[in-house]
């Protein structure tokens, strides 16, 4: 759970002209150490970046100031978006110069039952930025991983079209079977399980059933599912263990059938 910023850095969007993105932070990333880690492991290495355009704008302005700006679009909005975009491109170029296998970025676009902005607004303002991120990452020979919480089904086709390889979303906020019918084999589903109800409050059997529901709806050799589980400190350890035990059982059965 992420709280809302109550005292944003910018008290008015016109102050964006004073904004200085922290490029010096990028200098703290040790590329040689990253490459050493990649060389010394046979694991798939994902670079977790700070690229979260929509959320960063909320952090800087606060949601009360940002949402009207997104709707009406003053010149300061576009100055802010460009400033952030330039910084994020610099960060992505840095990670793309390393030996990681994938680069991830994120933005939480969904509420429980709908998107926080209209799909049309998202396509007009943010899809072009995301496309540029995907093109940069793919040009470096790496996979694009993207995370977004909430109900984001309306932009699944867009994520596929711009080149997202794997998406981590709150599947249980949406119709999982419908997602499978529309998008299975076109994108990899990077997890997950219901962390609002089943994982914290369900039985082990309910957890196992939920995993099998994801498998039955989304598993496809051409796109498939990555077994992933995001959990909280208070979630029952037995339920978390059951998530991975169930995936291991599914994998063993699948290989045995092959």
JSON list of N, CA and C in Angstrom, two decimals, residues 55-106:
[
{"chain": "A", "resi": 55, "resn": "UNK", "atom": "N", "xyz": [3.12, 8.31, -11.59]},
{"chain": "A", "resi": 55, "resn": "UNK", "atom": "CA", "xyz": [3.27, 8.35, -10.14]},
{"chain": "A", "resi": 55, "resn": "UNK", "atom": "C", "xyz": [4.24, 9.43, -9.71]},
{"chain": "A", "resi": 56, "resn": "UNK", "atom": "N", "xyz": [5.32, 9.62, -10.46]},
{"chain": "A", "resi": 56, "resn": "UNK", "atom": "CA", "xyz": [6.28, 10.67, -10.11]},
{"chain": "A", "resi": 56, "resn": "UNK", "atom": "C", "xyz": [5.62, 12.04, -10.18]},
{"chain": "A", "resi": 57, "resn": "UNK", "atom": "N", "xyz": [4.74, 12.23, -11.16]},
{"chain": "A", "resi": 57, "resn": "UNK", "atom": "CA", "xyz": [4.02, 13.50, -11.25]},
{"chain": "A", "resi": 57, "resn": "UNK", "atom": "C", "xyz": [3.11, 13.69, -10.04]},
{"chain": "A", "resi": 58, "resn": "UNK", "atom": "N", "xyz": [2.51, 12.61, -9.57]},
{"chain": "A", "resi": 58, "resn": "UNK", "atom": "CA", "xyz": [1.68, 12.70, -8.35]},
{"chain": "A", "resi": 58, "resn": "UNK", "atom": "C", "xyz": [2.53, 13.04, -7.14]},
{"chain": "A", "resi": 59, "resn": "UNK", "atom": "N", "xyz": [3.73, 12.42, -7.05]},
{"chain": "A", "resi": 59, "resn": "UNK", "atom": "CA", "xyz": [4.61, 12.69, -5.92]},
{"chain": "A", "resi": 59, "resn": "UNK", "atom": "C", "xyz": [5.03, 14.16, -5.90]},
{"chain": "A", "resi": 60, "resn": "UNK", "atom": "N", "xyz": [5.27, 14.73, -7.08]},
{"chain": "A", "resi": 60, "resn": "UNK", "atom": "CA", "xyz": [5.77, 16.10, -7.17]},
{"chain": "A", "resi": 60, "resn": "UNK", "atom": "C", "xyz": [4.67, 17.14, -6.98]},
{"chain": "A", "resi": 61, "resn": "UNK", "atom": "N", "xyz": [3.49, 16.85, -7.49]},
{"chain": "A", "resi": 61, "resn": "UNK", "atom": "CA", "xyz": [2.39, 17.83, -7.48]},
{"chain": "A", "resi": 61, "resn": "UNK", "atom": "C", "xyz": [1.30, 17.54, -6.47]},
{"chain": "A", "resi": 62, "resn": "UNK", "atom": "N", "xyz": [1.13, 16.27, -6.15]},
{"chain": "A", "resi": 62, "resn": "UNK", "atom": "CA", "xyz": [-0.04, 15.85, -5.40]},
{"chain": "A", "resi": 62, "resn": "UNK", "atom": "C", "xyz": [-1.19, 15.59, -6.35]},
{"chain": "A", "resi": 63, "resn": "UNK", "atom": "N", "xyz": [-2.03, 14.61, -6.06]},
{"chain": "A", "resi": 63, "resn": "UNK", "atom": "CA", "xyz": [-3.10, 14.24, -7.00]},
{"chain": "A", "resi": 63, "resn": "UNK", "atom": "C", "xyz": [-4.11, 15.36, -7.25]},
{"chain": "A", "resi": 64, "resn": "UNK", "atom": "N", "xyz": [-4.38, 16.19, -6.24]},
{"chain": "A", "resi": 64, "resn": "UNK", "atom": "CA", "xyz": [-5.38, 17.25, -6.42]},
{"chain": "A", "resi": 64, "resn": "UNK", "atom": "C", "xyz": [-4.95, 18.24, -7.48]},
{"chain": "A", "resi": 65, "resn": "UNK", "atom": "N", "xyz": [-3.66, 18.52, -7.56]},
{"chain": "A", "resi": 65, "resn": "UNK", "atom": "CA", "xyz": [-3.14, 19.44, -8.56]},
{"chain": "A", "resi": 65, "resn": "UNK", "atom": "C", "xyz": [-2.96, 18.76, -9.91]},
{"chain": "A", "resi": 66, "resn": "UNK", "atom": "N", "xyz": [-2.57, 17.49, -9.88]},
{"chain": "A", "resi": 66, "resn": "UNK", "atom": "CA", "xyz": [-2.21, 16.81, -11.12]},
{"chain": "A", "resi": 66, "resn": "UNK", "atom": "C", "xyz": [-3.42, 16.50, -11.99]},
{"chain": "A", "resi": 67, "resn": "UNK", "atom": "N", "xyz": [-4.49, 15.97, -11.41]},
{"chain": "A", "resi": 67, "resn": "UNK", "atom": "CA", "xyz": [-5.59, 15.48, -12.24]},
{"chain": "A", "resi": 67, "resn": "UNK", "atom": "C", "xyz": [-6.22, 16.58, -13.11]},
{"chain": "A", "resi": 68, "resn": "UNK", "atom": "N", "xyz": [-6.47, 17.78, -12.57]},
{"chain": "A", "resi": 68, "resn": "UNK", "atom": "CA", "xyz": [-6.97, 18.83, -13.46]},
{"chain": "A", "resi": 68, "resn": "UNK", "atom": "C", "xyz": [-5.97, 19.20, -14.55]},
{"chain": "A", "resi": 69, "resn": "UNK", "atom": "N", "xyz": [-4.68, 19.15, -14.22]},
{"chain": "A", "resi": 69, "resn": "UNK", "atom": "CA", "xyz": [-3.67, 19.46, -15.23]},
{"chain": "A", "resi": 69, "resn": "UNK", "atom": "C", "xyz": [-3.70, 18.43, -16.37]},
{"chain": "A", "resi": 70, "resn": "UNK", "atom": "N", "xyz": [-3.86, 17.17, -16.02]},
{"chain": "A", "resi": 70, "resn": "UNK", "atom": "CA", "xyz": [-3.94, 16.14, -17.05]},
{"chain": "A", "resi": 70, "resn": "UNK", "atom": "C", "xyz": [-5.14, 16.37, -17.96]},
{"chain": "A", "resi": 71, "resn": "UNK", "atom": "N", "xyz": [-6.20, 16.87, -17.38]},
{"chain": "A", "resi": 71, "resn": "UNK", "atom": "CA", "xyz": [-7.43, 17.08, -18.14]},
{"chain": "A", "resi": 71, "resn": "UNK", "atom": "C", "xyz": [-7.33, 18.31, -19.04]},
{"chain": "A", "resi": 72, "resn": "UNK", "atom": "N", "xyz": [-6.75, 19.40, -18.51]},
{"chain": "A", "resi": 72, "resn": "UNK", "atom": "CA", "xyz": [-6.77, 20.66, -19.26]},
{"chain": "A", "resi": 72, "resn": "UNK", "atom": "C", "xyz": [-5.43, 20.98, -19.93]},
{"chain": "A", "resi": 73, "resn": "UNK", "atom": "N", "xyz": [-4.33, 20.42, -19.44]},
{"chain": "A", "resi": 73, "resn": "UNK", "atom": "CA", "xyz": [-3.06, 20.48, -20.14]},
{"chain": "A", "resi": 73, "resn": "UNK", "atom": "C", "xyz": [-2.45, 21.86, -20.32]},
{"chain": "A", "resi": 74, "resn": "UNK", "atom": "N", "xyz": [-2.00, 22.50, -19.24]},
{"chain": "A", "resi": 74, "resn": "UNK", "atom": "CA", "xyz": [-1.29, 23.77, -19.37]},
{"chain": "A", "resi": 74, "resn": "UNK", "atom": "C", "xyz": [0.11, 23.52, -19.90]},
{"chain": "A", "resi": 75, "resn": "UNK", "atom": "N", "xyz": [0.79, 24.58, -20.29]},
{"chain": "A", "resi": 75, "resn": "UNK", "atom": "CA", "xyz": [2.15, 24.44, -20.81]},
{"chain": "A", "resi": 75, "resn": "UNK", "atom": "C", "xyz": [3.09, 23.87, -19.76]},
{"chain": "A", "resi": 76, "resn": "UNK", "atom": "N", "xyz": [2.78, 24.14, -18.49]},
{"chain": "A", "resi": 76, "resn": "UNK", "atom": "CA", "xyz": [3.64, 23.64, -17.42]},
{"chain": "A", "resi": 76, "resn": "UNK", "atom": "C", "xyz": [3.56, 22.13, -17.29]},
{"chain": "A", "resi": 77, "resn": "UNK", "atom": "N", "xyz": [2.39, 21.58, -17.59]},
{"chain": "A", "resi": 77, "resn": "UNK", "atom": "CA", "xyz": [2.26, 20.12, -17.56]},
{"chain": "A", "resi": 77, "resn": "UNK", "atom": "C", "xyz": [3.24, 19.49, -18.53]},
{"chain": "A", "resi": 78, "resn": "UNK", "atom": "N", "xyz": [3.32, 20.02, -19.73]},
{"chain": "A", "resi": 78, "resn": "UNK", "atom": "CA", "xyz": [4.19, 19.43, -20.74]},
{"chain": "A", "resi": 78, "resn": "UNK", "atom": "C", "xyz": [5.67, 19.66, -20.41]},
{"chain": "A", "resi": 79, "resn": "UNK", "atom": "N", "xyz": [5.98, 20.78, -19.75]},
{"chain": "A", "resi": 79, "resn": "UNK", "atom": "CA", "xyz": [7.35, 21.00, -19.29]},
{"chain": "A", "resi": 79, "resn": "UNK", "atom": "C", "xyz": [7.73, 19.95, -18.25]},
{"chain": "A", "resi": 80, "resn": "UNK", "atom": "N", "xyz": [6.81, 19.67, -17.34]},
{"chain": "A", "resi": 80, "resn": "UNK", "atom": "CA", "xyz": [7.07, 18.66, -16.32]},
{"chain": "A", "resi": 80, "resn": "UNK", "atom": "C", "xyz": [7.22, 17.29, -16.94]},
{"chain": "A", "resi": 81, "resn": "UNK", "atom": "N", "xyz": [6.33, 16.95, -17.84]},
{"chain": "A", "resi": 81, "resn": "UNK", "atom": "CA", "xyz": [6.39, 15.63, -18.48]},
{"chain": "A", "resi": 81, "resn": "UNK", "atom": "C", "xyz": [7.69, 15.45, -19.25]},
{"chain": "A", "resi": 82, "resn": "UNK", "atom": "N", "xyz": [8.14, 16.49, -19.95]},
{"chain": "A", "resi": 82, "resn": "UNK", "atom": "CA", "xyz": [9.37, 16.38, -20.72]},
{"chain": "A", "resi": 82, "resn": "UNK", "atom": "C", "xyz": [10.59, 16.27, -19.82]},
{"chain": "A", "resi": 83, "resn": "UNK", "atom": "N", "xyz": [10.58, 17.03, -18.71]},
{"chain": "A", "resi": 83, "resn": "UNK", "atom": "CA", "xyz": [11.70, 16.96, -17.77]},
{"chain": "A", "resi": 83, "resn": "UNK", "atom": "C", "xyz": [11.83, 15.55, -17.19]},
{"chain": "A", "resi": 84, "resn": "UNK", "atom": "N", "xyz": [10.71, 14.97, -16.78]},
{"chain": "A", "resi": 84, "resn": "UNK", "atom": "CA", "xyz": [10.74, 13.61, -16.26]},
{"chain": "A", "resi": 84, "resn": "UNK", "atom": "C", "xyz": [11.14, 12.61, -17.33]},
{"chain": "A", "resi": 85, "resn": "UNK", "atom": "N", "xyz": [10.60, 12.79, -18.51]},
{"chain": "A", "resi": 85, "resn": "UNK", "atom": "CA", "xyz": [10.88, 11.87, -19.62]},
{"chain": "A", "resi": 85, "resn": "UNK", "atom": "C", "xyz": [12.37, 11.85, -19.94]},
{"chain": "A", "resi": 86, "resn": "UNK", "atom": "N", "xyz": [13.00, 13.01, -19.98]},
{"chain": "A", "resi": 86, "resn": "UNK", "atom": "CA", "xyz": [14.43, 13.08, -20.26]},
{"chain": "A", "resi": 86, "resn": "UNK", "atom": "C", "xyz": [15.24, 12.35, -19.19]},
{"chain": "A", "resi": 87, "resn": "UNK", "atom": "N", "xyz": [14.84, 12.54, -17.94]},
{"chain": "A", "resi": 87, "resn": "UNK", "atom": "CA", "xyz": [15.55, 11.86, -16.85]},
{"chain": "A", "resi": 87, "resn": "UNK", "atom": "C", "xyz": [15.36, 10.35, -16.94]},
{"chain": "A", "resi": 88, "resn": "UNK", "atom": "N", "xyz": [14.15, 9.91, -17.20]},
{"chain": "A", "resi": 88, "resn": "UNK", "atom": "CA", "xyz": [13.88, 8.48, -17.29]},
{"chain": "A", "resi": 88, "resn": "UNK", "atom": "C", "xyz": [14.62, 7.85, -18.47]},
{"chain": "A", "resi": 89, "resn": "UNK", "atom": "N", "xyz": [14.71, 8.55, -19.58]},
{"chain": "A", "resi": 89, "resn": "UNK", "atom": "CA", "xyz": [15.47, 8.03, -20.72]},
{"chain": "A", "resi": 89, "resn": "UNK", "atom": "C", "xyz": [16.94, 7.87, -20.35]},
{"chain": "A", "resi": 90, "resn": "UNK", "atom": "N", "xyz": [17.48, 8.82, -19.60]},
{"chain": "A", "resi": 90, "resn": "UNK", "atom": "CA", "xyz": [18.87, 8.71, -19.18]},
{"chain": "A", "resi": 90, "resn": "UNK", "atom": "C", "xyz": [19.08, 7.50, -18.29]},
{"chain": "A", "resi": 91, "resn": "UNK", "atom": "N", "xyz": [18.14, 7.27, -17.38]},
{"chain": "A", "resi": 91, "resn": "UNK", "atom": "CA", "xyz": [18.25, 6.09, -16.52]},
{"chain": "A", "resi": 91, "resn": "UNK", "atom": "C", "xyz": [18.14, 4.80, -17.32]},
{"chain": "A", "resi": 92, "resn": "UNK", "atom": "N", "xyz": [17.21, 4.75, -18.25]},
{"chain": "A", "resi": 92, "resn": "UNK", "atom": "CA", "xyz": [17.05, 3.54, -19.06]},
{"chain": "A", "resi": 92, "resn": "UNK", "atom": "C", "xyz": [18.27, 3.28, -19.92]},
{"chain": "A", "resi": 93, "resn": "UNK", "atom": "N", "xyz": [18.86, 4.33, -20.48]},
{"chain": "A", "resi": 93, "resn": "UNK", "atom": "CA", "xyz": [20.08, 4.14, -21.28]},
{"chain": "A", "resi": 93, "resn": "UNK", "atom": "C", "xyz": [21.19, 3.54, -20.44]},
{"chain": "A", "resi": 94, "resn": "UNK", "atom": "N", "xyz": [21.27, 3.98, -19.19]},
{"chain": "A", "resi": 94, "resn": "UNK", "atom": "CA", "xyz": [22.30, 3.43, -18.30]},
{"chain": "A", "resi": 94, "resn": "UNK", "atom": "C", "xyz": [22.09, 1.94, -18.11]},
{"chain": "A", "resi": 95, "resn": "UNK", "atom": "N", "xyz": [20.87, 1.54, -17.77]},
{"chain": "A", "resi": 95, "resn": "UNK", "atom": "CA", "xyz": [20.61, 0.12, -17.54]},
{"chain": "A", "resi": 95, "resn": "UNK", "atom": "C", "xyz": [20.75, -0.69, -18.82]},
{"chain": "A", "resi": 96, "resn": "UNK", "atom": "N", "xyz": [20.40, -0.09, -19.94]},
{"chain": "A", "resi": 96, "resn": "UNK", "atom": "CA", "xyz": [20.52, -0.80, -21.22]},
{"chain": "A", "resi": 96, "resn": "UNK", "atom": "C", "xyz": [21.97, -1.02, -21.62]},
{"chain": "A", "resi": 97, "resn": "UNK", "atom": "N", "xyz": [22.88, -0.27, -21.01]},
{"chain": "A", "resi": 97, "resn": "UNK", "atom": "CA", "xyz": [24.30, -0.45, -21.31]},
{"chain": "A", "resi": 97, "resn": "UNK", "atom": "C", "xyz": [24.91, -1.57, -20.48]},
{"chain": "A", "resi": 98, "resn": "UNK", "atom": "N", "xyz": [24.15, -2.14, -19.56]},
{"chain": "A", "resi": 98, "resn": "UNK", "atom": "CA", "xyz": [24.64, -3.23, -18.72]},
{"chain": "A", "resi": 98, "resn": "UNK", "atom": "C", "xyz": [24.22, -4.57, -19.31]},
{"chain": "A", "resi": 99, "resn": "UNK", "atom": "N", "xyz": [24.55, -5.64, -18.59]},
{"chain": "A", "resi": 99, "resn": "UNK", "atom": "CA", "xyz": [24.28, -7.00, -19.07]},
{"chain": "A", "resi": 99, "resn": "UNK", "atom": "C", "xyz": [23.01, -7.60, -18.49]},
{"chain": "A", "resi": 100, "resn": "UNK", "atom": "N", "xyz": [22.13, -6.79, -17.94]},
{"chain": "A", "resi": 100, "resn": "UNK", "atom": "CA", "xyz": [20.88, -7.34, -17.40]},
{"chain": "A", "resi": 100, "resn": "UNK", "atom": "C", "xyz": [20.05, -7.93, -18.54]},
{"chain": "A", "resi": 101, "resn": "UNK", "atom": "N", "xyz": [19.16, -8.83, -18.19]},
{"chain": "A", "resi": 101, "resn": "UNK", "atom": "CA", "xyz": [18.31, -9.48, -19.19]},
{"chain": "A", "resi": 101, "resn": "UNK", "atom": "C", "xyz": [17.05, -8.68, -19.51]},
{"chain": "A", "resi": 102, "resn": "UNK", "atom": "N", "xyz": [16.56, -7.94, -18.53]},
{"chain": "A", "resi": 102, "resn": "UNK", "atom": "CA", "xyz": [15.31, -7.20, -18.72]},
{"chain": "A", "resi": 102, "resn": "UNK", "atom": "C", "xyz": [15.37, -5.90, -17.94]},
{"chain": "A", "resi": 103, "resn": "UNK", "atom": "N", "xyz": [14.58, -4.95, -18.38]},
{"chain": "A", "resi": 103, "resn": "UNK", "atom": "CA", "xyz": [14.46, -3.66, -17.70]},
{"chain": "A", "resi": 103, "resn": "UNK", "atom": "C", "xyz": [12.98, -3.43, -17.41]},
{"chain": "A", "resi": 104, "resn": "UNK", "atom": "N", "xyz": [12.68, -3.04, -16.19]},
{"chain": "A", "resi": 104, "resn": "UNK", "atom": "CA", "xyz": [11.28, -2.86, -15.80]},
{"chain": "A", "resi": 104, "resn": "UNK", "atom": "C", "xyz": [10.97, -1.39, -15.52]},
{"chain": "A", "resi": 105, "resn": "UNK", "atom": "N", "xyz": [9.73, -1.03, -15.76]},
{"chain": "A", "resi": 105, "resn": "UNK", "atom": "CA", "xyz": [9.23, 0.26, -15.29]},
{"chain": "A", "resi": 105, "resn": "UNK", "atom": "C", "xyz": [7.79, 0.07, -14.87]},
{"chain": "A", "resi": 106, "resn": "UNK", "atom": "N", "xyz": [7.18, 1.10, -14.28]},
{"chain": "A", "resi": 106, "resn": "UNK", "atom": "CA", "xyz": [5.87, 0.90, -13.68]},
{"chain": "A", "resi": 106, "resn": "UNK", "atom": "C", "xyz": [5.08, 2.19, -13.61]}
]
